[in-house]
Amino acid sequence: MPLLFSYGTLQQENVQSSTFGRLLHGKADQLVGYDLSFAHIDDAEVVALSGKSHHPIVKPADNANARVDGMVFDITDEELQNADTYEVAAYRRVAAMLASGRDAWVYVDARYAP
């Protein structure tokens, strides 16, 4: 099963219920080497679901030791595809190493995605 790291709205119960059809149970972890900022979201459906017009977004940091707190979830391949559908074009899914040493998918700022 894939791992998904979330530092933002995919941690919200209402977003999980809508996106995955269930609530996810995860573990706290950190994304290493990234900085957190916010992106304006234009997609009315995503804003309505999340309740927010600005969502957290990450990009590679100048400081390799920078960390972003979040949760890592075990999900299915189908749920990963559902997460791809939820995320707007500003985000791109990439593989990243977490502080725990586990590899997980994470959505990063598409302008800085490898």
PDB file of C-alpha atoms in Angstrom:
ATOM      1  CA  MET A   1       0.000   0.000   0.000  1.00  0.00           C
ATOM      2  CA  PRO A   2       1.296   3.466  -0.794  1.00  0.00           C
ATOM      3  CA  LEU A   3       2.083   5.996   1.906  1.00  0.00           C
ATOM      4  CA  LEU A   4       0.750   9.538   1.591  1.00  0.00           C
ATOM      5  CA  PHE A   5       2.196  12.426   3.599  1.00  0.00           C
ATOM      6  CA  SER A   6      -0.199  15.301   4.272  1.00  0.00           C
ATOM      7  CA  TYR A   7       0.676  18.658   5.766  1.00  0.00           C
ATOM      8  CA  GLY A   8      -2.634  20.322   4.863  1.00  0.00           C
ATOM      9  CA  THR A   9      -6.264  19.791   3.988  1.00  0.00           C
ATOM     10  CA  LEU A  10      -6.011  16.044   3.390  1.00  0.00           C
ATOM     11  CA  GLN A  11      -5.819  15.801   7.187  1.00  0.00           C
ATOM     12  CA  GLN A  12      -9.328  17.278   7.528  1.00  0.00           C
ATOM     13  CA  GLU A  13     -12.024  14.694   8.292  1.00  0.00           C
ATOM     14  CA  ASN A  14     -14.524  16.185   5.810  1.00  0.00           C
ATOM     15  CA  VAL A  15     -11.916  16.192   3.018  1.00  0.00           C
ATOM     16  CA  GLN A  16     -10.960  12.596   3.818  1.00  0.00           C
ATOM     17  CA  SER A  17     -14.596  11.449   3.837  1.00  0.00           C
ATOM     18  CA  SER A  18     -15.241  13.089   0.483  1.00  0.00           C
ATOM     19  CA  THR A  19     -11.949  12.113  -1.151  1.00  0.00           C
ATOM     20  CA  PHE A  20     -11.421   8.615   0.234  1.00  0.00           C
ATOM     21  CA  GLY A  21     -14.874   7.559   1.452  1.00  0.00           C
ATOM     22  CA  ARG A  22     -13.452   6.961   4.921  1.00  0.00           C
ATOM     23  CA  LEU A  23     -11.435   8.590   7.678  1.00  0.00           C
ATOM     24  CA  LEU A  24      -7.719   7.882   7.563  1.00  0.00           C
ATOM     25  CA  HIS A  25      -5.642   6.940  10.592  1.00  0.00           C
ATOM     26  CA  GLY A  26      -2.087   8.164  10.347  1.00  0.00           C
ATOM     27  CA  LYS A  27       1.083   8.803  12.254  1.00  0.00           C
ATOM     28  CA  ALA A  28       2.837  12.095  12.836  1.00  0.00           C
ATOM     29  CA  ASP A  29       5.955  12.563  10.720  1.00  0.00           C
ATOM     30  CA  GLN A  30       7.939  15.333   9.050  1.00  0.00           C
ATOM     31  CA  LEU A  31       8.832  16.160   5.473  1.00  0.00           C
ATOM     32  CA  VAL A  32      12.556  16.956   5.336  1.00  0.00           C
ATOM     33  CA  GLY A  33      14.105  19.634   3.112  1.00  0.00           C
ATOM     34  CA  TYR A  34      10.944  21.603   2.336  1.00  0.00           C
ATOM     35  CA  ASP A  35       9.485  24.990   3.334  1.00  0.00           C
ATOM     36  CA  LEU A  36       5.779  25.639   3.893  1.00  0.00           C
ATOM     37  CA  SER A  37       3.822  28.547   2.420  1.00  0.00           C
ATOM     38  CA  PHE A  38       0.270  29.039   1.118  1.00  0.00           C
ATOM     39  CA  ALA A  39      -1.333  28.894  -2.319  1.00  0.00           C
ATOM     40  CA  HIS A  40      -4.533  30.639  -3.402  1.00  0.00           C
ATOM     41  CA  ILE A  41      -7.070  28.041  -4.569  1.00  0.00           C
ATOM     42  CA  ASP A  42      -9.384  29.023  -7.443  1.00  0.00           C
ATOM     43  CA  ASP A  43     -11.316  25.745  -7.702  1.00  0.00           C
ATOM     44  CA  ALA A  44     -14.714  26.496  -6.125  1.00  0.00           C
ATOM     45  CA  GLU A  45     -15.418  22.819  -5.317  1.00  0.00           C
ATOM     46  CA  VAL A  46     -12.111  22.392  -3.497  1.00  0.00           C
ATOM     47  CA  VAL A  47     -12.636  25.658  -1.577  1.00  0.00           C
ATOM     48  CA  ALA A  48     -16.165  24.606  -0.628  1.00  0.00           C
ATOM     49  CA  LEU A  49     -14.958  21.220   0.585  1.00  0.00           C
ATOM     50  CA  SER A  50     -11.922  22.447   2.520  1.00  0.00           C
ATOM     51  CA  GLY A  51     -13.533  25.673   3.725  1.00  0.00           C
ATOM     52  CA  LYS A  52     -10.339  27.530   2.799  1.00  0.00           C
ATOM     53  CA  SER A  53      -9.317  29.710  -0.147  1.00  0.00           C
ATOM     54  CA  HIS A  54      -5.616  29.339   0.722  1.00  0.00           C
ATOM     55  CA  HIS A  55      -4.067  25.907   1.222  1.00  0.00           C
ATOM     56  CA  PRO A  56      -0.635  25.016   2.561  1.00  0.00           C
ATOM     57  CA  ILE A  57       1.922  24.169  -0.119  1.00  0.00           C
ATOM     58  CA  VAL A  58       5.578  23.127   0.069  1.00  0.00           C
ATOM     59  CA  LYS A  59       8.631  23.718  -2.078  1.00  0.00           C
ATOM     60  CA  PRO A  60      12.252  22.593  -1.684  1.00  0.00           C
ATOM     61  CA  ALA A  61      14.073  24.588   0.975  1.00  0.00           C
ATOM     62  CA  ASP A  62      17.504  26.169   0.798  1.00  0.00           C
ATOM     63  CA  ASN A  63      18.166  24.543   4.175  1.00  0.00           C
ATOM     64  CA  ALA A  64      18.371  20.753   3.765  1.00  0.00           C
ATOM     65  CA  ASN A  65      17.390  20.381   7.436  1.00  0.00           C
ATOM     66  CA  ALA A  66      14.097  22.310   7.081  1.00  0.00           C
ATOM     67  CA  ARG A  67      11.070  20.301   8.180  1.00  0.00           C
ATOM     68  CA  VAL A  68       7.316  20.424   7.679  1.00  0.00           C
ATOM     69  CA  ASP A  69       5.058  18.687  10.208  1.00  0.00           C
ATOM     70  CA  GLY A  70       2.253  16.464   9.014  1.00  0.00           C
ATOM     71  CA  MET A  71       0.726  13.016   9.008  1.00  0.00           C
ATOM     72  CA  VAL A  72       1.563   9.925   6.982  1.00  0.00           C
ATOM     73  CA  PHE A  73      -1.289   7.651   5.927  1.00  0.00           C
ATOM     74  CA  ASP A  74      -1.480   4.123   4.500  1.00  0.00           C
ATOM     75  CA  ILE A  75      -3.840   4.312   1.536  1.00  0.00           C
ATOM     76  CA  THR A  76      -4.794   2.187  -1.441  1.00  0.00           C
ATOM     77  CA  ASP A  77      -3.773   2.810  -5.049  1.00  0.00           C
ATOM     78  CA  GLU A  78      -7.365   3.854  -5.778  1.00  0.00           C
ATOM     79  CA  GLU A  79      -7.311   6.330  -2.886  1.00  0.00           C
ATOM     80  CA  LEU A  80      -4.054   7.777  -4.205  1.00  0.00           C
ATOM     81  CA  GLN A  81      -5.783   8.394  -7.533  1.00  0.00           C
ATOM     82  CA  ASN A  82      -8.650  10.060  -5.653  1.00  0.00           C
ATOM     83  CA  ALA A  83      -6.134  12.355  -3.948  1.00  0.00           C
ATOM     84  CA  ASP A  84      -4.704  13.232  -7.387  1.00  0.00           C
ATOM     85  CA  THR A  85      -8.215  14.261  -8.465  1.00  0.00           C
ATOM     86  CA  TYR A  86      -8.714  16.396  -5.333  1.00  0.00           C
ATOM     87  CA  GLU A  87      -5.447  18.324  -5.672  1.00  0.00           C
ATOM     88  CA  VAL A  88      -5.505  21.319  -8.026  1.00  0.00           C
ATOM     89  CA  ALA A  89      -2.953  22.053 -10.782  1.00  0.00           C
ATOM     90  CA  ALA A  90      -0.729  24.051  -8.381  1.00  0.00           C
ATOM     91  CA  TYR A  91       0.321  20.727  -6.814  1.00  0.00           C
ATOM     92  CA  ARG A  92       2.315  17.825  -8.204  1.00  0.00           C
ATOM     93  CA  ARG A  93       2.724  14.465  -6.480  1.00  0.00           C
ATOM     94  CA  VAL A  94       6.333  13.401  -5.878  1.00  0.00           C
ATOM     95  CA  ALA A  95       8.094  10.751  -3.828  1.00  0.00           C
ATOM     96  CA  ALA A  96       9.922  12.086  -0.785  1.00  0.00           C
ATOM     97  CA  MET A  97      11.843  10.801   2.213  1.00  0.00           C
ATOM     98  CA  LEU A  98      10.281  11.530   5.609  1.00  0.00           C
ATOM     99  CA  ALA A  99      12.098  12.124   8.897  1.00  0.00           C
ATOM    100  CA  SER A 100      11.071   8.592   9.959  1.00  0.00           C
ATOM    101  CA  GLY A 101      13.077   7.196   7.027  1.00  0.00           C
ATOM    102  CA  ARG A 102       9.973   6.091   5.136  1.00  0.00           C
ATOM    103  CA  ASP A 103       9.297   7.025   1.527  1.00  0.00           C
ATOM    104  CA  ALA A 104       5.899   8.588   0.866  1.00  0.00           C
ATOM    105  CA  TRP A 105       4.002  10.449  -1.809  1.00  0.00           C
ATOM    106  CA  VAL A 106       3.578  14.151  -1.113  1.00  0.00           C
ATOM    107  CA  TYR A 107       1.992  17.006  -3.059  1.00  0.00           C
ATOM    108  CA  VAL A 108       4.447  19.843  -3.651  1.00  0.00           C
ATOM    109  CA  ASP A 109       4.359  23.163  -5.489  1.00  0.00           C
ATOM    110  CA  ALA A 110       4.251  22.100  -9.156  1.00  0.00           C
ATOM    111  CA  ARG A 111       6.567  24.970 -10.128  1.00  0.00           C
ATOM    112  CA  TYR A 112       9.373  23.380  -8.097  1.00  0.00           C
ATOM    113  CA  ALA A 113       8.622  19.680  -8.619  1.00  0.00           C
ATOM    114  CA  PRO A 114      11.520  17.615  -9.921  1.00  0.00           C
TER     115      PRO A 114
END
